[in-house]
CSV table of C-alpha atoms (C1' of nucleotides) in Angstrom, one decimal:
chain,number,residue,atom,x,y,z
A,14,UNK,CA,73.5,44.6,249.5
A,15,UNK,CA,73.6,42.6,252.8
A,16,UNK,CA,70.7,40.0,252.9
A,17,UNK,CA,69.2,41.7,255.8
A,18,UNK,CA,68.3,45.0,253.9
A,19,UNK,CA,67.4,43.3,250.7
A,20,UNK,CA,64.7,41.3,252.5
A,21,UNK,CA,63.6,44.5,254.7
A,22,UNK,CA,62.8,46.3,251.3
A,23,UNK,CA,61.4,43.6,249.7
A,24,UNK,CA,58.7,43.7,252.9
A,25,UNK,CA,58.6,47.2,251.9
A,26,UNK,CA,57.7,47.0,248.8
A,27,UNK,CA,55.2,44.3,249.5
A,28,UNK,CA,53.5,45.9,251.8
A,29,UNK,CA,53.2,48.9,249.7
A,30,UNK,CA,52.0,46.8,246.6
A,31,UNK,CA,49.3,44.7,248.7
A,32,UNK,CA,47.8,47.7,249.6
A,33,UNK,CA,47.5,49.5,246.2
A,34,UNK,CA,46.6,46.4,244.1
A,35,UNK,CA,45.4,43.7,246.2
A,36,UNK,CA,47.6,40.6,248.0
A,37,UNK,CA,46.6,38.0,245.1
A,38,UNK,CA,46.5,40.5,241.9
A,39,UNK,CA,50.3,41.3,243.2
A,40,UNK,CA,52.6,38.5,241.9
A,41,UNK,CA,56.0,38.3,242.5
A,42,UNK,CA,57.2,39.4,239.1
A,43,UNK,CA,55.6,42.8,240.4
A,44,UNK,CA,57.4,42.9,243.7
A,45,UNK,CA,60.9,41.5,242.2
A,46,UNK,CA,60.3,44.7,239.8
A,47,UNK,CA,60.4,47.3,242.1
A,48,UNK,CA,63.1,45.6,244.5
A,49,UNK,CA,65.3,45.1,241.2
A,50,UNK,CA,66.0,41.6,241.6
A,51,UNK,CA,65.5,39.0,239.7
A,52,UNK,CA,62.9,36.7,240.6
A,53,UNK,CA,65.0,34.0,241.1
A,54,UNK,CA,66.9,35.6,243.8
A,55,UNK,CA,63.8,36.1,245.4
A,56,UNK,CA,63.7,32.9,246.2
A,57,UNK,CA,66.8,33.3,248.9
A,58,UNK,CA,64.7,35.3,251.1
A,59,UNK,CA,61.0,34.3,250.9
A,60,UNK,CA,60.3,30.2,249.6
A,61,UNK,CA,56.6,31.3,249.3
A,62,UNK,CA,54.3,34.3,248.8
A,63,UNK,CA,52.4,33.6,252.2
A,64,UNK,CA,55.6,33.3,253.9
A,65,UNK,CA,55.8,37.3,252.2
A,66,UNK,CA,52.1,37.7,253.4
A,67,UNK,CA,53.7,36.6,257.5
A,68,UNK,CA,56.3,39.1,257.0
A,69,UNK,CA,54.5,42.1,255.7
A,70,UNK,CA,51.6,41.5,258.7
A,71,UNK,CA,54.6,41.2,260.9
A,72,UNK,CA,55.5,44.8,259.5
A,73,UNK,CA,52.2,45.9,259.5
A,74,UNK,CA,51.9,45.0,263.0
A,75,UNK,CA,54.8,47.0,264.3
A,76,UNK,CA,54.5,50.1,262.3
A,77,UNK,CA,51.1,50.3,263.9
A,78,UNK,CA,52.6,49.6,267.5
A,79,UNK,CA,55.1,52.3,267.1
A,80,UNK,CA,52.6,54.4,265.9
A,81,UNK,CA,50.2,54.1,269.3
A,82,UNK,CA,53.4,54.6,271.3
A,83,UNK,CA,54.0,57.9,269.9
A,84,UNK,CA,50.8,58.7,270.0
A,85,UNK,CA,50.7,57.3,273.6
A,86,UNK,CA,53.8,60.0,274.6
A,87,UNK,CA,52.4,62.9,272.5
A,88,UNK,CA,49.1,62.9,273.9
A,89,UNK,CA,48.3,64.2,277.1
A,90,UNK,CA,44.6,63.0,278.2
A,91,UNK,CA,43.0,59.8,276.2
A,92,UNK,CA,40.7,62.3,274.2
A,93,UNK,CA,43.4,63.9,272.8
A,94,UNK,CA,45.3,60.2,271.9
A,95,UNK,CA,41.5,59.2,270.8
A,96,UNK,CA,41.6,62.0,268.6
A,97,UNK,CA,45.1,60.7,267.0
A,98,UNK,CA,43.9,57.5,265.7
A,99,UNK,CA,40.6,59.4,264.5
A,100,UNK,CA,42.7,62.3,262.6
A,101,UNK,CA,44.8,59.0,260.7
A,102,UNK,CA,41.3,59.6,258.3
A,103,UNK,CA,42.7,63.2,257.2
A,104,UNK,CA,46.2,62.5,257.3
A,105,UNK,CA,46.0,59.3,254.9
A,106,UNK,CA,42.8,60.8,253.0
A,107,UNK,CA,44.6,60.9,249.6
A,108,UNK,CA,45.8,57.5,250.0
A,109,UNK,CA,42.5,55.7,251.1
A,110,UNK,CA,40.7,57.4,248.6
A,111,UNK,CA,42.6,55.7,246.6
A,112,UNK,CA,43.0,52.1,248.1
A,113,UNK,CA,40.8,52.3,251.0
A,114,UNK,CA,42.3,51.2,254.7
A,115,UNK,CA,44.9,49.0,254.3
A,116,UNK,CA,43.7,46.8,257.1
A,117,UNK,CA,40.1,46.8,256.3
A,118,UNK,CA,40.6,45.6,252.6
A,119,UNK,CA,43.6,43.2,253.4
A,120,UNK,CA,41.3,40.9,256.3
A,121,UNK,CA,38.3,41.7,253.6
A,122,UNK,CA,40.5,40.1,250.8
A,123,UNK,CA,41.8,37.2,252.9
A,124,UNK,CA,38.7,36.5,254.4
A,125,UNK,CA,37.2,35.8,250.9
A,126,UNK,CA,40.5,33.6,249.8
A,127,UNK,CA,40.2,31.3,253.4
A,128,UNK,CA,43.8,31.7,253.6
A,129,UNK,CA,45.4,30.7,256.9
A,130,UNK,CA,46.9,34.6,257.2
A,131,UNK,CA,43.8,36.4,257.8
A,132,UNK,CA,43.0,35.7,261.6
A,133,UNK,CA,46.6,37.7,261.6
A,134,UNK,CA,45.6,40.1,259.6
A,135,UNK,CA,42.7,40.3,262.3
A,136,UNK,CA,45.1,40.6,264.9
A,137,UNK,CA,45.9,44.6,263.0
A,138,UNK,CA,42.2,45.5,264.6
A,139,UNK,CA,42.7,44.0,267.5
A,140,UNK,CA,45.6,46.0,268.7
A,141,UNK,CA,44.0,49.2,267.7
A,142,UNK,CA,40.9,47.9,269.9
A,143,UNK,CA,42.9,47.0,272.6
A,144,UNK,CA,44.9,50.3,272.8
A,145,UNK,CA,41.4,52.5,271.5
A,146,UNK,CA,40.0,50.7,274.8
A,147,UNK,CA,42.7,51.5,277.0
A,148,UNK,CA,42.3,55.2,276.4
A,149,UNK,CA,38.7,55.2,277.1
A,150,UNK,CA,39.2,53.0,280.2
A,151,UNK,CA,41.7,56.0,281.4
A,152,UNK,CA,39.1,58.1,279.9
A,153,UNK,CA,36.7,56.9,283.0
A,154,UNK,CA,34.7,54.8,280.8
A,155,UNK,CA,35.4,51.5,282.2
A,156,UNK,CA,32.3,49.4,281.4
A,157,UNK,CA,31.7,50.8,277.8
A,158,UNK,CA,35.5,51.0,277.1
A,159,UNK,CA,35.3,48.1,274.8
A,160,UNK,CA,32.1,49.1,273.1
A,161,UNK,CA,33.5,52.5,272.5
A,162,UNK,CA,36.7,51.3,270.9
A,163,UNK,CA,35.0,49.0,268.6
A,164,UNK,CA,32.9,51.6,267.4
A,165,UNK,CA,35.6,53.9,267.2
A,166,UNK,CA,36.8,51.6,264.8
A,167,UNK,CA,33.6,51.0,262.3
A,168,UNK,CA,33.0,54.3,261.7
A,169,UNK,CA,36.5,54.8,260.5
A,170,UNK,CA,36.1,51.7,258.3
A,171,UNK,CA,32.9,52.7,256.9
A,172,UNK,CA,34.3,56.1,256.1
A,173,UNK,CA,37.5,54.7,254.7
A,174,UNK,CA,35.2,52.4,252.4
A,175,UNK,CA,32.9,55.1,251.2
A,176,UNK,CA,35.5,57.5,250.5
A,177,UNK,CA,37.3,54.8,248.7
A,178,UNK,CA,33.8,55.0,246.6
A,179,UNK,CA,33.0,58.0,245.8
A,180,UNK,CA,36.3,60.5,246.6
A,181,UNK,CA,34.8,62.8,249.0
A,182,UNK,CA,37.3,65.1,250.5
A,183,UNK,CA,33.8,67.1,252.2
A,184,UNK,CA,32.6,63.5,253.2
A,185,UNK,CA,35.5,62.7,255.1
A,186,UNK,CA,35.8,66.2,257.0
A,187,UNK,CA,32.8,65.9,258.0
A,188,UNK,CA,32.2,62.7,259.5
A,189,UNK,CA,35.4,63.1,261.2
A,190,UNK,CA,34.3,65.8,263.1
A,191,UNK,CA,30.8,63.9,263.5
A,192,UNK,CA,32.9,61.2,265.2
A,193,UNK,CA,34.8,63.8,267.7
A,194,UNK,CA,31.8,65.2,268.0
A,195,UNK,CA,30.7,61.7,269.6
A,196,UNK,CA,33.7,61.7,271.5
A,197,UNK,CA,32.7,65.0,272.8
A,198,UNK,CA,29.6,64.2,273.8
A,199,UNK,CA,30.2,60.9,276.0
A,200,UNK,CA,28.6,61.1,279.2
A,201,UNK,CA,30.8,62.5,281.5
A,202,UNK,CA,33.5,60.2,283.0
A,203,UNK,CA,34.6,60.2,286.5
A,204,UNK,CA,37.9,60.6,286.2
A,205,UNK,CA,40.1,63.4,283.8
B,7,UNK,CA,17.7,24.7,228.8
B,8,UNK,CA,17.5,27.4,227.1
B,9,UNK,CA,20.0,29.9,226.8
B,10,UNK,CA,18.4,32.7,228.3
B,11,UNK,CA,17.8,29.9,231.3
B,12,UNK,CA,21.5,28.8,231.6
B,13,UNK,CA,22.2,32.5,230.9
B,14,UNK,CA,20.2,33.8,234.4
B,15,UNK,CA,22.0,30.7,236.4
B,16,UNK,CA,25.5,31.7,235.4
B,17,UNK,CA,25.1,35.1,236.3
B,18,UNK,CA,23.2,34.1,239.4
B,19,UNK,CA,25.9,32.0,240.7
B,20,UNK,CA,28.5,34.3,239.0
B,21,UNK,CA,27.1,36.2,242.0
B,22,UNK,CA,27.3,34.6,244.7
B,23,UNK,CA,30.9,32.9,244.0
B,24,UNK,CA,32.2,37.0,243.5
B,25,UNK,CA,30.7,37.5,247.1
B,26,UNK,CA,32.2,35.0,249.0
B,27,UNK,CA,35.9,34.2,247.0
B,28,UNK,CA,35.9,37.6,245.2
B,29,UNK,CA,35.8,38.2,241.7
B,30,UNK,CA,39.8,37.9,240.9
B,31,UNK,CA,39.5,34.6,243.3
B,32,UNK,CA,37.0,32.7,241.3
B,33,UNK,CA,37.6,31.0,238.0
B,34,UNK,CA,35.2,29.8,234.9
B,35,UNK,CA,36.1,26.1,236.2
B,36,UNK,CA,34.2,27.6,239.6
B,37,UNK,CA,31.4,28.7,237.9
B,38,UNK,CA,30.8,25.9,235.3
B,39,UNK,CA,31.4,23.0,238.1
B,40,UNK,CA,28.5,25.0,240.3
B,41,UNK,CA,26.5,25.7,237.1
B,42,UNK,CA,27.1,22.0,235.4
B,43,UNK,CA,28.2,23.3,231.9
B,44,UNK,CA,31.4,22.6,230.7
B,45,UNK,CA,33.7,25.4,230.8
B,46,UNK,CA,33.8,25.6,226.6
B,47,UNK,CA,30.1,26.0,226.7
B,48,UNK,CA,30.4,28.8,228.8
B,49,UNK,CA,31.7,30.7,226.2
B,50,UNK,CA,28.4,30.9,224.4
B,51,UNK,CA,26.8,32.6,227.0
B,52,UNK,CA,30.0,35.4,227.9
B,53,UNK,CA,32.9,35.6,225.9
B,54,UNK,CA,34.3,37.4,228.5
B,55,UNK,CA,34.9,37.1,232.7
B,56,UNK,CA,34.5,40.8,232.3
B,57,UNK,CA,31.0,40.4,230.7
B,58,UNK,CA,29.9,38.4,233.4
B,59,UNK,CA,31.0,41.0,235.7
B,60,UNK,CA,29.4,43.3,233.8
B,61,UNK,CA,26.4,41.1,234.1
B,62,UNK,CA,26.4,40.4,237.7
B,63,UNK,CA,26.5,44.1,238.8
B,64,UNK,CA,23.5,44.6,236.7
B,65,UNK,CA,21.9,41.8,238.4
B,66,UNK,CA,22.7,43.2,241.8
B,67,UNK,CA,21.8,46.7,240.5
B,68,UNK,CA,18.2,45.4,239.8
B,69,UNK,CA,17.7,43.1,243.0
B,70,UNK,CA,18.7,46.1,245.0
B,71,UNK,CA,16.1,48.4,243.6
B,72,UNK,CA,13.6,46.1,244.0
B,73,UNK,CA,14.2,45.7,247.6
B,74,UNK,CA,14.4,49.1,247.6
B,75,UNK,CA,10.8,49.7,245.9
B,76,UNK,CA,9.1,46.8,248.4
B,77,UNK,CA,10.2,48.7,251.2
B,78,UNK,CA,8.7,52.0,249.9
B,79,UNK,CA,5.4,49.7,249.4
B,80,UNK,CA,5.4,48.3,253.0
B,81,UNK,CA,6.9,51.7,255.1
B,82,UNK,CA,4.5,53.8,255.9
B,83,UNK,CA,6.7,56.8,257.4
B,84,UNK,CA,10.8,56.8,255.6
B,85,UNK,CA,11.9,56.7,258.8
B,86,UNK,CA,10.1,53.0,258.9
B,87,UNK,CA,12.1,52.7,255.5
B,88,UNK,CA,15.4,53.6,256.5
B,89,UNK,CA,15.1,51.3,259.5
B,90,UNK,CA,14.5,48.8,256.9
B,91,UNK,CA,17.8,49.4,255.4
B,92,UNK,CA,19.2,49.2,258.5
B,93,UNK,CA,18.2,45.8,259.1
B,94,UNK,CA,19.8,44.5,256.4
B,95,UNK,CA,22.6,43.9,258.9
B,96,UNK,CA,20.8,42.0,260.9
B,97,UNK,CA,19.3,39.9,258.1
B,98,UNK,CA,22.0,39.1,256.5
B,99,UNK,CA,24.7,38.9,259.8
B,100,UNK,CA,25.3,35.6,258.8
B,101,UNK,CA,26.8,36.1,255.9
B,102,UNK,CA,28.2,39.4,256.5
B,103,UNK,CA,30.1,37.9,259.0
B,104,UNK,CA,31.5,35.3,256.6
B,105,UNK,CA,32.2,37.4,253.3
B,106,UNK,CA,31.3,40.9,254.3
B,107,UNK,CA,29.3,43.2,252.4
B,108,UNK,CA,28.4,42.5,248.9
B,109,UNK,CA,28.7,45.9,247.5
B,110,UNK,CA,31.5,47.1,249.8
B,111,UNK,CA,34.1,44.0,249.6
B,112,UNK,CA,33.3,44.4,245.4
B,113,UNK,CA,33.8,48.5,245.1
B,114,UNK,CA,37.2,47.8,247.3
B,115,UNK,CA,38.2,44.6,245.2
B,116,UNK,CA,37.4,46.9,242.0
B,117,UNK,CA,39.5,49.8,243.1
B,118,UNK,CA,42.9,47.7,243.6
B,119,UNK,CA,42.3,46.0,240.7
B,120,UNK,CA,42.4,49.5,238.5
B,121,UNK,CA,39.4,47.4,237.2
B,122,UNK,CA,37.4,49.4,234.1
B,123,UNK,CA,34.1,48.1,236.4
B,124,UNK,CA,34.8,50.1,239.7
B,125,UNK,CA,32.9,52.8,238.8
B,126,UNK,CA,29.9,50.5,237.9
B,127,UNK,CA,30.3,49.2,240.8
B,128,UNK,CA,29.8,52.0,243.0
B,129,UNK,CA,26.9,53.0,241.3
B,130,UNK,CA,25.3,50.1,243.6
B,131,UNK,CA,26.4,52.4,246.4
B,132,UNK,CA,24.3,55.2,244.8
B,133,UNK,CA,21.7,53.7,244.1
B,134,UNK,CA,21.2,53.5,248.0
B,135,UNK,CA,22.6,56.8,248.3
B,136,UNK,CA,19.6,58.5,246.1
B,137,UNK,CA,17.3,56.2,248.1
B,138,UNK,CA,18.2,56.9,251.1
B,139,UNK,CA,18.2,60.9,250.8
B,140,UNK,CA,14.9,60.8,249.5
B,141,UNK,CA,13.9,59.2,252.5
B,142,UNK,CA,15.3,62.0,254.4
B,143,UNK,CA,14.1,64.6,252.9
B,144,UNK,CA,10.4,62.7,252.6
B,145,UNK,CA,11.5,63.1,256.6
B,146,UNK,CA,11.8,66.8,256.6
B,147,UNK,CA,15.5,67.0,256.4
B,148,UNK,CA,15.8,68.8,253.1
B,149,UNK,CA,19.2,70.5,254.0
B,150,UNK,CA,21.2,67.8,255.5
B,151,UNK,CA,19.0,64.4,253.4
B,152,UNK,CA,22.5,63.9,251.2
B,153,UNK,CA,25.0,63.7,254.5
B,154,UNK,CA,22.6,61.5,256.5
B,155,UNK,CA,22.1,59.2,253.6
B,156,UNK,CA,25.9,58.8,253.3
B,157,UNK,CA,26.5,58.8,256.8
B,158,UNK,CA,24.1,55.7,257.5
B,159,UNK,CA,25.8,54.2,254.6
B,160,UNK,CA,29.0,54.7,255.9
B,161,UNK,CA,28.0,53.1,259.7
B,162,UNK,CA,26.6,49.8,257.9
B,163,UNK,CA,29.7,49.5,255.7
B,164,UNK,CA,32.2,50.1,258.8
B,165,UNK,CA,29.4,47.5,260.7
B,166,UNK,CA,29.6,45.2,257.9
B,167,UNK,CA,33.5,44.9,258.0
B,168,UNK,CA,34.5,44.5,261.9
B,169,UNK,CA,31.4,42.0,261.6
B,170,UNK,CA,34.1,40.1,259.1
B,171,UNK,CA,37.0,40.2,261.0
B,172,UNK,CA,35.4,39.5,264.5
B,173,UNK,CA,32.5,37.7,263.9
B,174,UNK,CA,30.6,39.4,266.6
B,175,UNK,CA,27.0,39.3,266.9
B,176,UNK,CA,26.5,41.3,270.1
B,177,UNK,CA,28.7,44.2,268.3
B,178,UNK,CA,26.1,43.9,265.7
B,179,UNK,CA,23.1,44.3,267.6
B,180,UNK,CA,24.5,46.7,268.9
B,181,UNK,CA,25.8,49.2,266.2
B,182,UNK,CA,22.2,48.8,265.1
B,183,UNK,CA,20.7,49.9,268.4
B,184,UNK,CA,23.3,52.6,268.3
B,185,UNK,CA,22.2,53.7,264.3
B,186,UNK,CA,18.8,53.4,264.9
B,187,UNK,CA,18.9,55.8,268.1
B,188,UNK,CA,20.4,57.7,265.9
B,189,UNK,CA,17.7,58.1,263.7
B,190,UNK,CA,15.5,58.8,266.2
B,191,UNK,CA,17.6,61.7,268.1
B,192,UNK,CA,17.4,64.1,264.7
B,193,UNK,CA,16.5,67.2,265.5
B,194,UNK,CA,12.8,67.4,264.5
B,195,UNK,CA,11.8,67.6,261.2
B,196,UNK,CA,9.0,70.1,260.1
B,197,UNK,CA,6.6,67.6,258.3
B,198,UNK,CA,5.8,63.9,259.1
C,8,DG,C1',23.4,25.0,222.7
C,9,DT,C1',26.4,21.9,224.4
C,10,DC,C1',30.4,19.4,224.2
C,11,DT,C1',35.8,18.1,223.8
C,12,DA,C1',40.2,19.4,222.7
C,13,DT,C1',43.6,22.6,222.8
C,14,DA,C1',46.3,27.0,222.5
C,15,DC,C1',48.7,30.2,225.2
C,16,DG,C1',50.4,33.2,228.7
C,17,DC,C1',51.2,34.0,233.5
C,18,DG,C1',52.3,33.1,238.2
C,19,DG,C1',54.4,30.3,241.6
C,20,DA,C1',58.2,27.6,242.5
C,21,DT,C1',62.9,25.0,241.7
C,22,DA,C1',67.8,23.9,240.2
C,23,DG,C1',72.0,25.1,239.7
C,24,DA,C1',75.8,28.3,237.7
C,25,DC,C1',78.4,32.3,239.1
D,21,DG,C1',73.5,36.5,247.5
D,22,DT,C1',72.4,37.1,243.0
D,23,DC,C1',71.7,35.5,238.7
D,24,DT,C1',69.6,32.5,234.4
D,25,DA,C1',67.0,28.8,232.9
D,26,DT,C1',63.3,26.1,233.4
D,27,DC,C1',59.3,23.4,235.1
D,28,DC,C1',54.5,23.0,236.0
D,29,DG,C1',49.8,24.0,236.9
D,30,DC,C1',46.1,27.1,236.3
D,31,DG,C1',43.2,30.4,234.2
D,32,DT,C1',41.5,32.7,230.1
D,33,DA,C1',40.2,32.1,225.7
D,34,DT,C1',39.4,29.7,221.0
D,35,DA,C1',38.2,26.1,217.4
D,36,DG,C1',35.4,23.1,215.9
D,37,DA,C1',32.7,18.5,216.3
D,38,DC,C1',28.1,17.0,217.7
DNA sequence: GTCTATACGCGGATAGAC
DNA sequence: GTCTATCCGCGTATAGAC
């Protein structure tokens, strides 16, 4: 297999495993596994496991940017994009029941190990705050744009968290529609 | 010192080094050094690094229902209470911002770890859970006391981890503000 | 109860053959 | 590019002296 692919699934399966069991709990014997390589040839395409860490935020990072730009052409009006990002509760449900958000528990995890990565692993919120606040500035909400997205963004984390807790499938449903509800309810903007 | 002495400081800084490296993160060397016991002596106390896990979610089990009775001594009406709870966040924003929240970051760290403990773990969420719905329904809001409870734990814990990533105390203050107003906008209850 | 010494496996990382 | 062999340090855990 050319080196290119091998590397691209061994991101792949990186990614996958940081999420389901943790960044440091995942060694490379692990990852090497699942690629089918030997953990020597690993070697050839990542010198380190934070140099894995780079390249699976790197992924992370454009997954979610290709994401928003879908979502950016699909939706008509903001509310309806808004409603995109909020729906990514019920569409991943089974999976963050499971694992919880893969952003919120990687920056949660690298926050407690100091490691150099996690003001990247930041950098996953902020481009959902950034685009989250475009919508609402479209939206009409200029002043509060940024205020809105960030709290767009908590109560998804605290849901993600609690169902992670308890494995709610009613808890979920509900405080989705609590949240577009919210979004609903925002005083009235000035422009559609 | 006796044991039951050396016993309580292990578990109490057990504690706090699981809160801010995480549990997986922190070794007996960490614990010994911060305790001053040598790391074979350790071994009389837990036999285990499970044990002490065990141990320190006991611990935080008890310190949290404790809180949890003052505040039904010193709040008059449960809405006082559950503003109490609230404030945690703004008690504690200091560290929250550094290490996030004690029971959340643990419950996630648990999960990914397939750890025997998760479920112990989330029994600290419960705990809040049960005290919180009582205060709702003390409130009048018999029918809905469960989904409010979780919902206000579900705010703090989405709160508690943009807090960690951003480290922004206006966003805090805010999200409060926004919680508590909240509170205040239920429909009205029948008894006070 | 507290210590030192030590066993042992695992995970990260390297060297070098093919 | 992929492999095998190997090093090394750390972390958990044990044995046994004081």
């Amino acid at each position: 297999m050319r080196a290119a692919l091998t590397r691209e699934n061994i991101v792949k399966v990186a990614d996958n495993l940081f999420y389901q069991q943790g960044f440091e709990h995942t060694s490379f014997a692990d990852i090497a596994k699942e690629v089918r390589i030997s953990r020597g040839n690993f070697y050839y395409h990542f010198r380190t496991k934070d140099e894995i860490l780079d390249a699976v935020i790197e992924k992370r990072l454009s997954d979610r940017m290709m994401i928003m730009e879908k979502w950016e052409i699909e939706g008509d009006l903001p509310q309806d994009r808004i409603r995109y990002f909020i729906s990514i509760l019920l569409t991943n449900s089974c999976k963050i029941k499971q694992y919880g958000c893969p952003i919120g528990t990687l920056t949660s995890e690298l926050a407690k190990l100091n490691h150099h990565a996690a003001k990247d692993a930041c950098e996953l919120f902020t481009i959902f705050r950034v685009w989250l606040r475009r919508q609402f500035e479209q939206a009409g909400h200029k002043a509060k744009a940024d205020e809105y997205a960030l709290h767009v963004l908590a109560h998804s984390q605290g849901v993600a968290t609690l169902a992670n807790a308890f494995h709610d499938d009613a808890f979920i449903n509900r405080e989705v529609e609590n949240l577009i509800a919210w979004l609903n309810d925002l005083p009235k903007s000035k422009v559609t």
